mmCIF file of N, CA, C and O in Angstrom:
data_model
loop_
_atom_site.group_PDB
_atom_site.id
_atom_site.type_symbol
_atom_site.label_atom_id
_atom_site.label_comp_id
_atom_site.label_asym_id
_atom_site.label_seq_id
_atom_site.Cartn_x
_atom_site.Cartn_y
_atom_site.Cartn_z
ATOM 1 N N ASP A 28 -55.475 -3.354 -67.601
ATOM 2 C CA ASP A 28 -55.824 -2.046 -67.076
ATOM 3 C C ASP A 28 -55.578 -0.954 -68.132
ATOM 4 O O ASP A 28 -56.368 -0.030 -68.255
ATOM 5 N N ARG A 29 -54.465 -1.066 -68.843
ATOM 6 C CA ARG A 29 -54.121 -0.024 -69.819
ATOM 7 C C ARG A 29 -55.072 -0.025 -71.009
ATOM 8 O O ARG A 29 -55.415 1.032 -71.538
ATOM 9 N N ILE A 30 -55.513 -1.196 -71.444
ATOM 10 C CA ILE A 30 -56.459 -1.248 -72.556
ATOM 11 C C ILE A 30 -57.798 -0.661 -72.098
ATOM 12 O O ILE A 30 -58.483 0.014 -72.864
ATOM 13 N N GLY A 31 -58.164 -0.882 -70.841
ATOM 14 C CA GLY A 31 -59.351 -0.231 -70.273
ATOM 15 C C GLY A 31 -59.218 1.275 -70.309
ATOM 16 O O GLY A 31 -60.181 1.997 -70.611
ATOM 17 N N GLN A 32 -58.018 1.783 -70.030
ATOM 18 C CA GLN A 32 -57.742 3.220 -70.092
ATOM 19 C C GLN A 32 -57.919 3.725 -71.523
ATOM 20 O O GLN A 32 -58.497 4.796 -71.741
ATOM 21 N N VAL A 33 -57.445 2.962 -72.490
ATOM 22 C CA VAL A 33 -57.573 3.337 -73.907
ATOM 23 C C VAL A 33 -59.046 3.428 -74.292
ATOM 24 O O VAL A 33 -59.499 4.423 -74.879
ATOM 25 N N LEU A 34 -59.810 2.383 -73.974
ATOM 26 C CA LEU A 34 -61.229 2.373 -74.343
ATOM 27 C C LEU A 34 -61.993 3.494 -73.643
ATOM 28 O O LEU A 34 -62.862 4.136 -74.243
ATOM 29 N N SER A 35 -61.660 3.752 -72.394
ATOM 30 C CA SER A 35 -62.286 4.854 -71.660
ATOM 31 C C SER A 35 -61.994 6.192 -72.333
ATOM 32 O O SER A 35 -62.888 7.032 -72.487
ATOM 33 N N ASN A 36 -60.760 6.383 -72.762
ATOM 34 C CA ASN A 36 -60.379 7.619 -73.441
ATOM 35 C C ASN A 36 -61.129 7.774 -74.769
ATOM 36 O O ASN A 36 -61.633 8.845 -75.091
ATOM 37 N N LEU A 37 -61.208 6.688 -75.535
ATOM 38 C CA LEU A 37 -61.897 6.756 -76.824
ATOM 39 C C LEU A 37 -63.386 7.040 -76.643
ATOM 40 O O LEU A 37 -63.967 7.843 -77.384
ATOM 41 N N LEU A 38 -63.999 6.410 -75.641
ATOM 42 C CA LEU A 38 -65.413 6.665 -75.374
ATOM 43 C C LEU A 38 -65.637 8.095 -74.891
ATOM 44 O O LEU A 38 -66.583 8.768 -75.317
ATOM 45 N N ASP A 39 -64.756 8.570 -74.017
ATOM 46 C CA ASP A 39 -64.857 9.950 -73.525
ATOM 47 C C ASP A 39 -64.762 10.950 -74.682
ATOM 48 O O ASP A 39 -65.552 11.891 -74.774
ATOM 49 N N ASN A 40 -63.799 10.729 -75.581
ATOM 50 C CA ASN A 40 -63.653 11.617 -76.740
ATOM 51 C C ASN A 40 -64.891 11.576 -77.620
ATOM 52 O O ASN A 40 -65.373 12.610 -78.089
ATOM 53 N N ALA A 41 -65.415 10.370 -77.875
ATOM 54 C CA ALA A 41 -66.601 10.239 -78.719
ATOM 55 C C ALA A 41 -67.792 10.978 -78.100
ATOM 56 O O ALA A 41 -68.506 11.710 -78.794
ATOM 57 N N LEU A 42 -67.980 10.808 -76.814
ATOM 58 C CA LEU A 42 -69.095 11.485 -76.144
ATOM 59 C C LEU A 42 -68.915 13.004 -76.146
ATOM 60 O O LEU A 42 -69.880 13.756 -76.304
ATOM 61 N N ARG A 43 -67.690 13.449 -75.992
ATOM 62 C CA ARG A 43 -67.399 14.882 -75.968
ATOM 63 C C ARG A 43 -67.663 15.544 -77.322
ATOM 64 O O ARG A 43 -68.027 16.705 -77.404
ATOM 65 N N HIS A 44 -67.488 14.786 -78.394
ATOM 66 C CA HIS A 44 -67.626 15.338 -79.741
ATOM 67 C C HIS A 44 -68.895 14.885 -80.462
ATOM 68 O O HIS A 44 -68.986 14.999 -81.680
ATOM 69 N N THR A 45 -69.838 14.376 -79.699
ATOM 70 C CA THR A 45 -71.110 13.924 -80.267
ATOM 71 C C THR A 45 -72.242 14.672 -79.570
ATOM 72 O O THR A 45 -72.383 14.580 -78.351
ATOM 73 N N PRO A 46 -73.045 15.411 -80.317
ATOM 74 C CA PRO A 46 -74.128 16.183 -79.708
ATOM 75 C C PRO A 46 -75.254 15.295 -79.172
ATOM 76 O O PRO A 46 -75.392 14.131 -79.564
ATOM 77 N N SER A 47 -76.044 15.853 -78.303
ATOM 78 C CA SER A 47 -77.208 15.165 -77.771
ATOM 79 C C SER A 47 -78.098 14.707 -78.922
ATOM 80 O O SER A 47 -78.303 15.432 -79.889
ATOM 81 N N GLY A 48 -78.590 13.488 -78.830
ATOM 82 C CA GLY A 48 -79.443 12.944 -79.876
ATOM 83 C C GLY A 48 -78.698 12.139 -80.922
ATOM 84 O O GLY A 48 -79.306 11.408 -81.693
ATOM 85 N N ALA A 49 -77.388 12.276 -80.973
ATOM 86 C CA ALA A 49 -76.570 11.482 -81.896
ATOM 87 C C ALA A 49 -76.147 10.208 -81.173
ATOM 88 O O ALA A 49 -76.498 9.999 -80.015
ATOM 89 N N SER A 50 -75.381 9.350 -81.834
ATOM 90 C CA SER A 50 -75.061 8.058 -81.220
ATOM 91 C C SER A 50 -73.564 7.820 -81.063
ATOM 92 O O SER A 50 -72.752 8.323 -81.823
ATOM 93 N N VAL A 51 -73.242 7.012 -80.048
ATOM 94 C CA VAL A 51 -71.891 6.502 -79.805
ATOM 95 C C VAL A 51 -72.055 5.011 -79.552
ATOM 96 O O VAL A 51 -72.919 4.605 -78.766
ATOM 97 N N ALA A 52 -71.259 4.202 -80.222
ATOM 98 C CA ALA A 52 -71.359 2.754 -80.052
ATOM 99 C C ALA A 52 -69.982 2.154 -79.827
ATOM 100 O O ALA A 52 -68.996 2.572 -80.434
ATOM 101 N N LEU A 53 -69.922 1.157 -78.951
ATOM 102 C CA LEU A 53 -68.712 0.376 -78.710
ATOM 103 C C LEU A 53 -69.027 -1.056 -79.116
ATOM 104 O O LEU A 53 -70.034 -1.620 -78.681
ATOM 105 N N SER A 54 -68.199 -1.622 -79.959
ATOM 106 C CA SER A 54 -68.396 -3.017 -80.354
ATOM 107 C C SER A 54 -67.068 -3.759 -80.275
ATOM 108 O O SER A 54 -65.996 -3.147 -80.251
ATOM 109 N N CYS A 55 -67.168 -5.067 -80.223
ATOM 110 C CA CYS A 55 -65.980 -5.915 -80.159
ATOM 111 C C CYS A 55 -66.247 -7.140 -81.021
ATOM 112 O O CYS A 55 -67.357 -7.683 -81.019
ATOM 113 N N ARG A 56 -65.225 -7.551 -81.768
ATOM 114 C CA ARG A 56 -65.363 -8.756 -82.582
ATOM 115 C C ARG A 56 -63.997 -9.406 -82.768
ATOM 116 O O ARG A 56 -62.966 -8.754 -82.625
ATOM 117 N N ARG A 57 -64.046 -10.669 -83.064
ATOM 118 C CA ARG A 57 -62.814 -11.395 -83.357
ATOM 119 C C ARG A 57 -62.655 -11.466 -84.863
ATOM 120 O O ARG A 57 -63.592 -11.784 -85.586
ATOM 121 N N GLU A 58 -61.466 -11.132 -85.336
ATOM 122 C CA GLU A 58 -61.111 -11.187 -86.757
ATOM 123 C C GLU A 58 -59.873 -12.061 -86.885
ATOM 124 O O GLU A 58 -58.750 -11.569 -86.738
ATOM 125 N N GLY A 59 -60.078 -13.346 -87.114
ATOM 126 C CA GLY A 59 -58.930 -14.249 -87.196
ATOM 127 C C GLY A 59 -58.185 -14.300 -85.880
ATOM 128 O O GLY A 59 -58.767 -14.607 -84.845
ATOM 129 N N ARG A 60 -56.913 -13.976 -85.921
ATOM 130 C CA ARG A 60 -56.113 -13.991 -84.690
ATOM 131 C C ARG A 60 -56.143 -12.660 -83.945
ATOM 132 O O ARG A 60 -55.401 -12.442 -83.000
ATOM 133 N N TRP A 61 -57.014 -11.774 -84.370
ATOM 134 C CA TRP A 61 -57.110 -10.442 -83.769
ATOM 135 C C TRP A 61 -58.458 -10.234 -83.072
ATOM 136 O O TRP A 61 -59.457 -10.833 -83.444
ATOM 137 N N VAL A 62 -58.459 -9.345 -82.103
ATOM 138 C CA VAL A 62 -59.683 -8.850 -81.487
ATOM 139 C C VAL A 62 -59.735 -7.363 -81.798
ATOM 140 O O VAL A 62 -58.738 -6.644 -81.615
ATOM 141 N N GLU A 63 -60.869 -6.904 -82.286
ATOM 142 C CA GLU A 63 -61.046 -5.486 -82.622
ATOM 143 C C GLU A 63 -62.110 -4.868 -81.733
ATOM 144 O O GLU A 63 -63.215 -5.391 -81.612
ATOM 145 N N PHE A 64 -61.747 -3.753 -81.111
ATOM 146 C CA PHE A 64 -62.686 -2.920 -80.371
ATOM 147 C C PHE A 64 -62.916 -1.687 -81.226
ATOM 148 O O PHE A 64 -61.944 -1.038 -81.650
ATOM 149 N N VAL A 65 -64.171 -1.369 -81.484
ATOM 150 C CA VAL A 65 -64.490 -0.238 -82.337
ATOM 151 C C VAL A 65 -65.364 0.747 -81.566
ATOM 152 O O VAL A 65 -66.399 0.360 -81.003
ATOM 153 N N VAL A 66 -64.933 2.007 -81.529
ATOM 154 C CA VAL A 66 -65.741 3.088 -80.965
ATOM 155 C C VAL A 66 -66.137 3.968 -82.140
ATOM 156 O O VAL A 66 -65.280 4.570 -82.805
ATOM 157 N N ALA A 67 -67.436 4.006 -82.417
ATOM 158 C CA ALA A 67 -67.947 4.767 -83.562
ATOM 159 C C ALA A 67 -68.998 5.760 -83.074
ATOM 160 O O ALA A 67 -69.808 5.434 -82.203
ATOM 161 N N ASP A 68 -68.968 6.949 -83.641
ATOM 162 C CA ASP A 68 -69.968 7.947 -83.282
ATOM 163 C C ASP A 68 -70.528 8.610 -84.527
ATOM 164 O O ASP A 68 -69.971 8.481 -85.613
ATOM 165 N N SER A 69 -71.638 9.300 -84.351
ATOM 166 C CA SER A 69 -72.253 10.042 -85.458
ATOM 167 C C SER A 69 -72.138 11.542 -85.192
ATOM 168 O O SER A 69 -73.006 12.308 -85.582
ATOM 169 N N GLY A 70 -71.054 11.928 -84.544
ATOM 170 C CA GLY A 70 -70.856 13.311 -84.120
ATOM 171 C C GLY A 70 -70.159 14.201 -85.119
ATOM 172 O O GLY A 70 -70.367 14.102 -86.324
ATOM 173 N N GLU A 71 -69.280 15.054 -84.599
ATOM 174 C CA GLU A 71 -68.643 16.125 -85.372
ATOM 175 C C GLU A 71 -67.785 15.644 -86.536
ATOM 176 O O GLU A 71 -67.607 16.356 -87.510
ATOM 177 N N GLY A 72 -67.216 14.468 -86.420
ATOM 178 C CA GLY A 72 -66.329 13.979 -87.474
ATOM 179 C C GLY A 72 -65.004 14.701 -87.494
ATOM 180 O O GLY A 72 -64.747 15.612 -86.697
ATOM 181 N N ILE A 73 -64.150 14.292 -88.407
ATOM 182 C CA ILE A 73 -62.805 14.859 -88.525
ATOM 183 C C ILE A 73 -62.554 15.164 -89.991
ATOM 184 O O ILE A 73 -62.701 14.299 -90.850
ATOM 185 N N ALA A 74 -62.157 16.389 -90.276
ATOM 186 C CA ALA A 74 -61.852 16.785 -91.654
ATOM 187 C C ALA A 74 -60.639 16.005 -92.160
ATOM 188 O O ALA A 74 -59.726 15.695 -91.384
ATOM 189 N N PRO A 75 -60.611 15.687 -93.446
ATOM 190 C CA PRO A 75 -59.513 14.881 -94.007
ATOM 191 C C PRO A 75 -58.123 15.441 -93.694
ATOM 192 O O PRO A 75 -57.196 14.676 -93.424
ATOM 193 N N GLU A 76 -57.960 16.745 -93.707
ATOM 194 C CA GLU A 76 -56.627 17.322 -93.463
ATOM 195 C C GLU A 76 -56.160 17.155 -92.015
ATOM 196 O O GLU A 76 -54.982 17.280 -91.711
ATOM 197 N N HIS A 77 -57.080 16.859 -91.108
ATOM 198 C CA HIS A 77 -56.724 16.668 -89.699
ATOM 199 C C HIS A 77 -56.570 15.196 -89.324
ATOM 200 O O HIS A 77 -55.926 14.879 -88.332
ATOM 201 N N LEU A 78 -57.167 14.312 -90.101
ATOM 202 C CA LEU A 78 -57.209 12.897 -89.751
ATOM 203 C C LEU A 78 -55.820 12.296 -89.549
ATOM 204 O O LEU A 78 -55.605 11.529 -88.614
ATOM 205 N N ALA A 79 -54.870 12.654 -90.376
ATOM 206 C CA ALA A 79 -53.514 12.100 -90.268
ATOM 207 C C ALA A 79 -52.779 12.572 -89.016
ATOM 208 O O ALA A 79 -51.753 12.004 -88.652
ATOM 209 N N HIS A 80 -53.310 13.593 -88.336
ATOM 210 C CA HIS A 80 -52.603 14.177 -87.190
ATOM 211 C C HIS A 80 -53.267 13.925 -85.843
ATOM 212 O O HIS A 80 -52.742 14.348 -84.823
ATOM 213 N N VAL A 81 -54.411 13.241 -85.813
ATOM 214 C CA VAL A 81 -55.148 13.112 -84.549
ATOM 215 C C VAL A 81 -54.362 12.378 -83.467
ATOM 216 O O VAL A 81 -54.653 12.563 -82.286
ATOM 217 N N PHE A 82 -53.361 11.570 -83.841
ATOM 218 C CA PHE A 82 -52.558 10.862 -82.844
ATOM 219 C C PHE A 82 -51.270 11.608 -82.487
ATOM 220 O O PHE A 82 -50.494 11.140 -81.656
ATOM 221 N N ASP A 83 -51.041 12.768 -83.098
ATOM 222 C CA ASP A 83 -49.865 13.578 -82.771
ATOM 223 C C ASP A 83 -50.049 14.216 -81.400
ATOM 224 O O ASP A 83 -51.116 14.753 -81.091
ATOM 225 N N ARG A 84 -49.001 14.165 -80.605
ATOM 226 C CA ARG A 84 -49.052 14.743 -79.256
ATOM 227 C C ARG A 84 -49.368 16.240 -79.331
ATOM 228 O O ARG A 84 -48.782 16.962 -80.124
ATOM 229 N N PHE A 85 -50.325 16.668 -78.520
ATOM 230 C CA PHE A 85 -50.783 18.057 -78.382
ATOM 231 C C PHE A 85 -51.542 18.587 -79.596
ATOM 232 O O PHE A 85 -51.858 19.761 -79.664
ATOM 233 N N TYR A 86 -51.858 17.741 -80.556
ATOM 234 C CA TYR A 86 -52.597 18.195 -81.738
ATOM 235 C C TYR A 86 -54.079 18.341 -81.392
ATOM 236 O O TYR A 86 -54.676 17.460 -80.791
ATOM 237 N N ARG A 87 -54.636 19.467 -81.786
ATOM 238 C CA ARG A 87 -56.065 19.713 -81.604
ATOM 239 C C ARG A 87 -56.626 20.217 -82.915
ATOM 240 O O ARG A 87 -56.058 21.086 -83.552
ATOM 241 N N VAL A 88 -57.784 19.693 -83.288
ATOM 242 C CA VAL A 88 -58.415 20.119 -84.532
ATOM 243 C C VAL A 88 -58.873 21.560 -84.413
ATOM 244 O O VAL A 88 -58.649 22.378 -85.288
ATOM 245 N N ASP A 89 -59.527 21.901 -83.310
ATOM 246 C CA ASP A 89 -60.038 23.261 -83.085
ATOM 247 C C ASP A 89 -59.640 23.667 -81.675
ATOM 248 O O ASP A 89 -60.310 23.314 -80.709
ATOM 249 N N THR A 90 -58.539 24.395 -81.543
ATOM 250 C CA THR A 90 -57.976 24.673 -80.221
ATOM 251 C C THR A 90 -58.905 25.486 -79.337
ATOM 252 O O THR A 90 -58.994 25.242 -78.142
ATOM 253 N N ALA A 91 -59.634 26.432 -79.873
ATOM 254 C CA ALA A 91 -60.536 27.233 -79.038
ATOM 255 C C ALA A 91 -61.637 26.347 -78.468
ATOM 256 O O ALA A 91 -61.958 26.422 -77.287
ATOM 257 N N ARG A 92 -62.220 25.508 -79.288
ATOM 258 C CA ARG A 92 -63.298 24.639 -78.834
ATOM 259 C C ARG A 92 -62.772 23.622 -77.825
ATOM 260 O O ARG A 92 -63.394 23.368 -76.803
ATOM 261 N N ASP A 93 -61.616 23.021 -78.081
ATOM 262 C CA ASP A 93 -61.098 21.994 -77.197
ATOM 263 C C ASP A 93 -60.709 22.534 -75.830
ATOM 264 O O ASP A 93 -60.833 21.842 -74.843
ATOM 265 N N ARG A 94 -60.239 23.769 -75.768
ATOM 266 C CA ARG A 94 -59.916 24.355 -74.476
ATOM 267 C C ARG A 94 -61.153 24.395 -73.598
ATOM 268 O O ARG A 94 -61.091 24.128 -72.410
ATOM 269 N N ASN A 95 -62.297 24.728 -74.184
ATOM 270 C CA ASN A 95 -63.540 24.758 -73.430
ATOM 271 C C ASN A 95 -63.973 23.362 -73.005
ATOM 272 O O ASN A 95 -64.753 23.207 -72.084
ATOM 273 N N ARG A 96 -63.482 22.361 -73.683
ATOM 274 C CA ARG A 96 -63.857 20.982 -73.383
ATOM 275 C C ARG A 96 -62.787 20.273 -72.566
ATOM 276 O O ARG A 96 -62.822 19.080 -72.420
ATOM 277 N N ARG A 97 -61.812 20.967 -72.066
ATOM 278 C CA ARG A 97 -60.772 20.456 -71.186
ATOM 279 C C ARG A 97 -59.834 19.460 -71.848
ATOM 280 O O ARG A 97 -59.161 18.704 -71.174
ATOM 281 N N GLY A 98 -59.787 19.409 -73.155
ATOM 282 C CA GLY A 98 -58.875 18.487 -73.828
ATOM 283 C C GLY A 98 -57.455 19.012 -73.810
ATOM 284 O O GLY A 98 -57.210 20.185 -74.027
ATOM 285 N N SER A 99 -56.491 18.109 -73.532
ATOM 286 C CA SER A 99 -55.095 18.524 -73.492
ATOM 287 C C SER A 99 -54.367 18.230 -74.797
ATOM 288 O O SER A 99 -53.267 18.711 -75.015
ATOM 289 N N GLY A 100 -54.962 17.390 -75.644
ATOM 290 C CA GLY A 100 -54.316 17.046 -76.903
ATOM 291 C C GLY A 100 -53.328 15.905 -76.791
ATOM 292 O O GLY A 100 -52.554 15.668 -77.706
ATOM 293 N N ILE A 101 -53.338 15.171 -75.661
ATOM 294 C CA ILE A 101 -52.400 14.046 -75.529
ATOM 295 C C ILE A 101 -53.095 12.694 -75.368
ATOM 296 O O ILE A 101 -52.454 11.669 -75.470
ATOM 297 N N GLY A 102 -54.392 12.683 -75.140
ATOM 298 C CA GLY A 102 -55.105 11.429 -74.882
ATOM 299 C C GLY A 102 -54.982 10.415 -75.999
ATOM 300 O O GLY A 102 -54.726 9.231 -75.755
ATOM 301 N N LEU A 103 -55.158 10.852 -77.235
ATOM 302 C CA LEU A 103 -55.076 9.911 -78.359
ATOM 303 C C LEU A 103 -53.653 9.428 -78.590
ATOM 304 O O LEU A 103 -53.440 8.266 -78.935
ATOM 305 N N SER A 104 -52.670 10.306 -78.399
ATOM 306 C CA SER A 104 -51.289 9.857 -78.595
ATOM 307 C C SER A 104 -50.882 8.855 -77.512
ATOM 308 O O SER A 104 -50.194 7.866 -77.803
ATOM 309 N N ILE A 105 -51.333 9.073 -76.286
ATOM 310 C CA ILE A 105 -51.054 8.108 -75.214
ATOM 311 C C ILE A 105 -51.768 6.794 -75.503
ATOM 312 O O ILE A 105 -51.190 5.711 -75.348
ATOM 313 N N SER A 106 -53.010 6.875 -75.937
ATOM 314 C CA SER A 106 -53.767 5.669 -76.258
ATOM 315 C C SER A 106 -53.077 4.860 -77.339
ATOM 316 O O SER A 106 -52.951 3.633 -77.239
ATOM 317 N N LYS A 107 -52.620 5.525 -78.377
ATOM 318 C CA LYS A 107 -51.927 4.830 -79.472
ATOM 319 C C LYS A 107 -50.652 4.160 -78.955
ATOM 320 O O LYS A 107 -50.361 3.009 -79.292
ATOM 321 N N ALA A 108 -49.898 4.859 -78.115
ATOM 322 C CA ALA A 108 -48.666 4.292 -77.564
ATOM 323 C C ALA A 108 -48.965 3.066 -76.700
ATOM 324 O O ALA A 108 -48.235 2.066 -76.760
ATOM 325 N N LEU A 109 -50.021 3.113 -75.898
ATOM 326 C CA LEU A 109 -50.383 1.976 -75.065
ATOM 327 C C LEU A 109 -50.782 0.763 -75.906
ATOM 328 O O LEU A 109 -50.367 -0.362 -75.633
ATOM 329 N N VAL A 110 -51.582 0.997 -76.942
ATOM 330 C CA VAL A 110 -52.008 -0.098 -77.814
ATOM 331 C C VAL A 110 -50.792 -0.703 -78.522
ATOM 332 O O VAL A 110 -50.642 -1.929 -78.591
ATOM 333 N N GLU A 111 -49.912 0.131 -79.029
ATOM 334 C CA GLU A 111 -48.723 -0.370 -79.715
ATOM 335 C C GLU A 111 -47.798 -1.115 -78.760
ATOM 336 O O GLU A 111 -47.167 -2.097 -79.151
ATOM 337 N N ALA A 112 -47.735 -0.697 -77.493
ATOM 338 C CA ALA A 112 -46.921 -1.402 -76.502
ATOM 339 C C ALA A 112 -47.463 -2.809 -76.252
ATOM 340 O O ALA A 112 -46.723 -3.699 -75.825
ATOM 341 N N HIS A 113 -48.738 -3.019 -76.538
ATOM 342 C CA HIS A 113 -49.365 -4.335 -76.415
ATOM 343 C C HIS A 113 -49.351 -5.091 -77.750
ATOM 344 O O HIS A 113 -50.016 -6.112 -77.898
ATOM 345 N N GLY A 114 -48.594 -4.588 -78.729
ATOM 346 C CA GLY A 114 -48.463 -5.261 -80.013
ATOM 347 C C GLY A 114 -49.638 -5.063 -80.952
ATOM 348 O O GLY A 114 -49.809 -5.813 -81.905
ATOM 349 N N GLY A 115 -50.438 -4.030 -80.700
ATOM 350 C CA GLY A 115 -51.615 -3.786 -81.524
ATOM 351 C C GLY A 115 -51.539 -2.493 -82.309
ATOM 352 O O GLY A 115 -50.481 -1.865 -82.402
ATOM 353 N N THR A 116 -52.683 -2.128 -82.879
ATOM 354 C CA THR A 116 -52.781 -0.882 -83.644
ATOM 355 C C THR A 116 -54.018 -0.108 -83.201
ATOM 356 O O THR A 116 -54.998 -0.688 -82.724
ATOM 357 N N LEU A 117 -53.958 1.199 -83.374
ATOM 358 C CA LEU A 117 -55.094 2.089 -83.149
ATOM 359 C C LEU A 117 -55.214 2.970 -84.375
ATOM 360 O O LEU A 117 -54.252 3.657 -84.748
ATOM 361 N N THR A 118 -56.363 2.924 -85.026
ATOM 362 C CA THR A 118 -56.576 3.703 -86.244
ATOM 363 C C THR A 118 -57.823 4.563 -86.109
ATOM 364 O O THR A 118 -58.708 4.276 -85.308
ATOM 365 N N ALA A 119 -57.853 5.624 -86.915
ATOM 366 C CA ALA A 119 -58.998 6.530 -86.946
ATOM 367 C C ALA A 119 -59.485 6.686 -88.377
ATOM 368 O O ALA A 119 -58.677 6.813 -89.297
ATOM 369 N N LEU A 120 -60.796 6.688 -88.538
ATOM 370 C CA LEU A 120 -61.426 6.938 -89.830
ATOM 371 C C LEU A 120 -62.557 7.927 -89.636
ATOM 372 O O LEU A 120 -63.227 7.917 -88.598
ATOM 373 N N SER A 121 -62.772 8.772 -90.624
ATOM 374 C CA SER A 121 -63.915 9.677 -90.613
ATOM 375 C C SER A 121 -64.222 10.065 -92.045
ATOM 376 O O SER A 121 -63.313 10.422 -92.798
ATOM 377 N N PRO A 122 -65.498 10.027 -92.417
ATOM 378 C CA PRO A 122 -65.861 10.471 -93.768
ATOM 379 C C PRO A 122 -65.862 11.989 -93.910
ATOM 380 O O PRO A 122 -66.113 12.504 -94.982
ATOM 381 N N GLY A 123 -65.568 12.710 -92.824
ATOM 382 C CA GLY A 123 -65.462 14.164 -92.893
ATOM 383 C C GLY A 123 -66.256 14.872 -91.818
ATOM 384 O O GLY A 123 -66.952 14.250 -91.011
ATOM 385 N N THR A 124 -66.133 16.168 -91.802
ATOM 386 C CA THR A 124 -66.794 17.004 -90.806
ATOM 387 C C THR A 124 -68.302 16.770 -90.800
ATOM 388 O O THR A 124 -68.932 16.730 -91.847
ATOM 389 N N GLY A 125 -68.834 16.593 -89.586
ATOM 390 C CA GLY A 125 -70.260 16.396 -89.417
ATOM 391 C C GLY A 125 -70.750 14.994 -89.736
ATOM 392 O O GLY A 125 -71.945 14.730 -89.724
ATOM 393 N N ARG A 126 -69.812 14.081 -89.989
ATOM 394 C CA ARG A 126 -70.210 12.730 -90.416
ATOM 395 C C ARG A 126 -69.683 11.629 -89.503
ATOM 396 O O ARG A 126 -69.646 10.468 -89.878
ATOM 397 N N GLY A 127 -69.282 11.988 -88.295
ATOM 398 C CA GLY A 127 -68.856 10.990 -87.325
ATOM 399 C C GLY A 127 -67.421 10.535 -87.495
ATOM 400 O O GLY A 127 -66.715 10.950 -88.414
ATOM 401 N N ALA A 128 -67.005 9.685 -86.572
ATOM 402 C CA ALA A 128 -65.644 9.143 -86.579
ATOM 403 C C ALA A 128 -65.668 7.733 -86.012
ATOM 404 O O ALA A 128 -66.542 7.393 -85.206
ATOM 405 N N THR A 129 -64.691 6.936 -86.426
ATOM 406 C CA THR A 129 -64.554 5.565 -85.945
ATOM 407 C C THR A 129 -63.107 5.326 -85.554
ATOM 408 O O THR A 129 -62.199 5.581 -86.351
ATOM 409 N N PHE A 130 -62.906 4.845 -84.344
ATOM 410 C CA PHE A 130 -61.578 4.493 -83.852
ATOM 411 C C PHE A 130 -61.562 2.998 -83.606
ATOM 412 O O PHE A 130 -62.465 2.462 -82.950
ATOM 413 N N THR A 131 -60.538 2.310 -84.123
ATOM 414 C CA THR A 131 -60.445 0.866 -84.023
ATOM 415 C C THR A 131 -59.157 0.465 -83.322
ATOM 416 O O THR A 131 -58.063 0.852 -83.744
ATOM 417 N N VAL A 132 -59.312 -0.297 -82.244
ATOM 418 C CA VAL A 132 -58.188 -0.885 -81.512
ATOM 419 C C VAL A 132 -58.102 -2.337 -81.956
ATOM 420 O O VAL A 132 -59.088 -3.073 -81.877
ATOM 421 N N ARG A 133 -56.933 -2.742 -82.410
ATOM 422 C CA ARG A 133 -56.735 -4.126 -82.875
ATOM 423 C C ARG A 133 -55.598 -4.747 -82.060
ATOM 424 O O ARG A 133 -54.479 -4.251 -82.052
ATOM 425 N N LEU A 134 -55.926 -5.857 -81.379
ATOM 426 C CA LEU A 134 -54.978 -6.544 -80.512
ATOM 427 C C LEU A 134 -54.968 -8.028 -80.832
ATOM 428 O O LEU A 134 -55.990 -8.587 -81.255
ATOM 429 N N ALA A 135 -53.844 -8.674 -80.594
ATOM 430 C CA ALA A 135 -53.769 -10.124 -80.790
ATOM 431 C C ALA A 135 -54.691 -10.797 -79.781
ATOM 432 O O ALA A 135 -54.725 -10.432 -78.599
ATOM 433 N N ALA A 136 -55.460 -11.770 -80.259
ATOM 434 C CA ALA A 136 -56.363 -12.515 -79.392
ATOM 435 C C ALA A 136 -55.555 -13.442 -78.501
ATOM 436 O O ALA A 136 -54.492 -13.929 -78.880
ATOM 437 N N ALA A 137 -56.064 -13.706 -77.307
ATOM 438 C CA ALA A 137 -55.407 -14.624 -76.398
ATOM 439 C C ALA A 137 -55.491 -16.039 -76.956
ATOM 440 O O ALA A 137 -56.481 -16.399 -77.611
ATOM 441 N N SER A 138 -54.473 -16.820 -76.729
ATOM 442 C CA SER A 138 -54.478 -18.226 -77.149
ATOM 443 C C SER A 138 -55.452 -19.010 -76.293
ATOM 444 O O SER A 138 -55.624 -18.732 -75.109
ATOM 445 N N ARG A 139 -56.072 -19.995 -76.913
ATOM 446 C CA ARG A 139 -57.014 -20.841 -76.164
ATOM 447 C C ARG A 139 -56.325 -22.029 -75.602
ATOM 448 O O ARG A 139 -55.408 -22.543 -76.013
#
């Protein structure tokens, strides 16, 4: 249930920061003993100086804009904590403003 909450949050954020006509994609793949869920968009992107802080509690890249979008600034930090509680990682990458963002959830694969 909690990983579903994480993916829902990441998709919601991607949709909120991606304009009409741009794309949001969710993919999943197995990498060795790991399963990776990737949420990638071609939206607003994240400037390099903000990328290191996106998982900080209450951090907002643009506070005026986010207030209008109902963001509280805690969704990503909660998501990261949930993923880490499951023994995984949550990372963010962006080539910069206007160039989209990619969030990757990495969890141990279930034993067969």
